[in-house]
mmCIF file of C-alpha atoms in Angstrom:
data_model
loop_
_atom_site.group_PDB
_atom_site.id
_atom_site.type_symbol
_atom_site.label_atom_id
_atom_site.label_comp_id
_atom_site.label_asym_id
_atom_site.label_seq_id
_atom_site.Cartn_x
_atom_site.Cartn_y
_atom_site.Cartn_z
ATOM 1 C CA UNK U 1 227.303 48.534 136.945
ATOM 2 C CA UNK U 2 227.736 45.762 139.500
ATOM 3 C CA UNK U 3 224.651 44.715 141.413
ATOM 4 C CA UNK U 4 224.961 43.125 144.819
ATOM 5 C CA UNK U 5 222.059 41.040 146.063
ATOM 6 C CA UNK U 6 220.911 41.089 149.689
ATOM 7 C CA UNK U 7 222.386 37.636 150.353
ATOM 8 C CA UNK U 8 225.764 38.594 148.895
ATOM 9 C CA UNK U 9 225.810 41.861 150.863
ATOM 10 C CA UNK U 10 224.986 39.994 154.072
ATOM 11 C CA UNK U 11 227.760 37.469 153.415
ATOM 12 C CA UNK U 12 230.253 40.286 152.796
ATOM 13 C CA UNK U 13 229.238 42.056 156.000
ATOM 14 C CA UNK U 14 229.456 38.845 158.029
ATOM 15 C CA UNK U 15 232.902 38.076 156.642
ATOM 16 C CA UNK U 16 234.134 41.630 157.226
ATOM 17 C CA UNK U 17 232.865 41.475 160.800
ATOM 18 C CA UNK U 18 234.752 38.253 161.461
ATOM 19 C CA UNK U 19 237.962 39.783 160.145
ATOM 20 C CA UNK U 20 237.654 42.889 162.300
ATOM 21 C CA UNK U 21 236.620 41.030 165.464
ATOM 22 C CA UNK U 22 239.493 40.108 167.758
ATOM 23 C CA UNK U 23 239.401 36.842 169.650
ATOM 24 C CA UNK U 24 240.733 38.028 173.001
ATOM 25 C CA UNK U 25 241.746 35.146 175.261
ATOM 26 C CA UNK U 26 241.971 35.746 179.027
ATOM 27 C CA UNK U 27 245.485 35.030 180.262
ATOM 28 C CA UNK U 28 245.559 36.088 183.897
ATOM 29 C CA UNK U 29 244.114 38.463 186.445
ATOM 30 C CA UNK U 30 245.609 40.739 189.062
ATOM 31 C CA UNK U 31 244.745 40.972 192.745
ATOM 32 C CA UNK U 32 243.018 44.314 192.037
ATOM 33 C CA UNK U 33 240.505 42.574 189.741
ATOM 34 C CA UNK U 34 242.012 43.563 186.399
ATOM 35 C CA UNK U 35 241.723 40.811 183.791
ATOM 36 C CA UNK U 36 244.404 40.637 181.079
ATOM 37 C CA UNK U 37 243.772 39.050 177.692
ATOM 38 C CA UNK U 38 245.672 38.599 174.451
ATOM 39 C CA UNK U 39 244.608 37.919 170.888
ATOM 40 C CA UNK U 40 246.723 34.911 169.788
ATOM 41 C CA UNK U 41 246.168 35.871 166.135
ATOM 42 C CA UNK U 42 248.095 39.095 166.749
ATOM 43 C CA UNK U 43 251.309 37.508 168.032
ATOM 44 C CA UNK U 44 254.151 38.585 165.741
ATOM 45 C CA UNK U 45 257.861 37.848 165.592
ATOM 46 C CA UNK U 46 259.868 41.022 164.978
ATOM 47 C CA UNK U 47 263.661 40.987 165.091
ATOM 48 C CA UNK U 48 263.720 37.677 166.948
ATOM 49 C CA UNK U 49 261.321 38.920 169.638
ATOM 50 C CA UNK U 50 257.634 38.195 170.090
ATOM 51 C CA UNK U 51 255.227 41.129 170.059
ATOM 52 C CA UNK U 52 251.662 40.855 171.294
ATOM 53 C CA UNK U 53 248.815 43.190 172.141
ATOM 54 C CA UNK U 54 247.382 42.772 175.623
ATOM 55 C CA UNK U 55 243.977 44.071 176.658
ATOM 56 C CA UNK U 56 243.289 45.032 180.252
ATOM 57 C CA UNK U 57 239.771 45.126 181.689
ATOM 58 C CA UNK U 58 240.084 47.445 184.686
ATOM 59 C CA UNK U 59 236.351 47.702 185.395
ATOM 60 C CA UNK U 60 236.759 46.007 188.799
ATOM 61 C CA UNK U 61 239.809 48.021 189.832
ATOM 62 C CA UNK U 62 238.676 51.110 191.731
ATOM 63 C CA UNK U 63 242.266 52.423 191.969
ATOM 64 C CA UNK U 64 242.604 52.703 188.164
ATOM 65 C CA UNK U 65 241.037 55.688 186.378
ATOM 66 C CA UNK U 66 241.007 53.866 183.062
ATOM 67 C CA UNK U 67 238.334 51.229 182.527
ATOM 68 C CA UNK U 68 240.314 49.430 179.827
ATOM 69 C CA UNK U 69 243.716 49.480 178.181
ATOM 70 C CA UNK U 70 245.628 48.026 175.263
ATOM 71 C CA UNK U 71 249.355 47.443 175.622
ATOM 72 C CA UNK U 72 251.871 46.279 173.028
ATOM 73 C CA UNK U 73 254.710 44.326 174.612
ATOM 74 C CA UNK U 74 257.852 42.856 173.106
ATOM 75 C CA UNK U 75 259.212 39.683 174.682
ATOM 76 C CA UNK U 76 262.675 38.256 174.159
ATOM 77 C CA UNK U 77 261.826 34.621 174.851
ATOM 78 C CA UNK U 78 265.414 33.351 174.887
ATOM 79 C CA UNK U 79 266.585 36.041 177.350
ATOM 80 C CA UNK U 80 263.332 36.010 179.364
ATOM 81 C CA UNK U 81 262.986 39.801 179.167
ATOM 82 C CA UNK U 82 260.091 42.134 178.331
ATOM 83 C CA UNK U 83 259.521 45.738 177.260
ATOM 84 C CA UNK U 84 256.379 47.837 176.815
ATOM 85 C CA UNK U 85 256.292 49.400 173.346
ATOM 86 C CA UNK U 86 252.915 51.147 173.478
ATOM 87 C CA UNK U 87 250.079 51.679 175.929
ATOM 88 C CA UNK U 88 246.646 53.208 175.453
ATOM 89 C CA UNK U 89 244.142 53.771 178.257
ATOM 90 C CA UNK U 90 240.407 54.337 177.800
ATOM 91 C CA UNK U 91 237.563 55.659 179.939
ATOM 92 C CA UNK U 92 234.208 53.928 180.370
ATOM 93 C CA UNK U 93 232.997 55.405 177.046
ATOM 94 C CA UNK U 94 235.992 54.088 175.099
ATOM 95 C CA UNK U 95 237.551 57.534 174.794
ATOM 96 C CA UNK U 96 241.356 57.607 174.917
ATOM 97 C CA UNK U 97 242.558 59.207 178.154
ATOM 98 C CA UNK U 98 246.278 58.535 177.738
ATOM 99 C CA UNK U 99 248.699 57.065 175.251
ATOM 100 C CA UNK U 100 252.434 56.481 175.199
ATOM 101 C CA UNK U 101 254.916 54.803 172.898
ATOM 102 C CA UNK U 102 258.439 53.545 173.480
ATOM 103 C CA UNK U 103 260.431 52.759 170.324
ATOM 104 C CA UNK U 104 262.188 49.397 170.320
ATOM 105 C CA UNK U 105 265.915 50.000 169.929
ATOM 106 C CA UNK U 106 266.743 46.614 171.452
ATOM 107 C CA UNK U 107 267.587 48.163 174.813
ATOM 108 C CA UNK U 108 265.514 48.759 177.918
ATOM 109 C CA UNK U 109 264.265 45.214 178.292
ATOM 110 C CA UNK U 110 263.601 44.116 181.866
ATOM 111 C CA UNK U 111 263.866 40.611 183.310
ATOM 112 C CA UNK U 112 260.528 38.812 183.552
ATOM 113 C CA UNK U 113 259.805 38.353 187.241
ATOM 114 C CA UNK U 114 258.472 34.926 188.284
ATOM 115 C CA UNK U 115 254.812 34.635 189.276
ATOM 116 C CA UNK U 116 253.746 37.889 187.587
ATOM 117 C CA UNK U 117 251.378 38.911 184.815
ATOM 118 C CA UNK U 118 254.407 39.318 182.532
ATOM 119 C CA UNK U 119 255.437 35.712 183.173
ATOM 120 C CA UNK U 120 251.919 34.426 182.463
ATOM 121 C CA UNK U 121 251.811 36.323 179.165
ATOM 122 C CA UNK U 122 255.365 35.302 178.202
ATOM 123 C CA UNK U 123 254.632 31.613 178.798
ATOM 124 C CA UNK U 124 251.707 31.768 176.415
ATOM 125 C CA UNK U 125 253.355 34.018 173.807
ATOM 126 C CA UNK U 126 256.723 32.260 173.754
ATOM 127 C CA UNK U 127 255.018 28.907 173.430
ATOM 128 C CA UNK U 128 252.891 30.110 170.492
ATOM 129 C CA UNK U 129 253.451 28.157 167.304
ATOM 130 C CA UNK U 130 253.547 29.925 163.991
ATOM 131 C CA UNK U 131 253.868 33.482 165.281
ATOM 132 C CA UNK U 132 254.011 35.805 162.290
#
């Protein structure tokens, strides 16, 4: 039988908490008050494109039913195009109110428009070193 002391258990819990906790970094905000963030640790390179999860805080946007969202986008940095792969929206209690997925077949990418949220995210994601 393995015995775990209180100090060891606390260290395990602290370490597990740090692994599970995302470090969301604010990237930009919209005129409606929504703040968009990304977790730089979750930037991945898949098939030559960068994928990143974005988090939207819609708590200041009275036109949006959802209070928060998570969106997976795929960015082709060399072509300056973007595509939404998945989107989840949540109410004020964190309950999922909608979800959608769009498989990535390499088609359906849209040009990244200058001076938009997509451009702000792409600049950060495409400049990321060591994306996995």
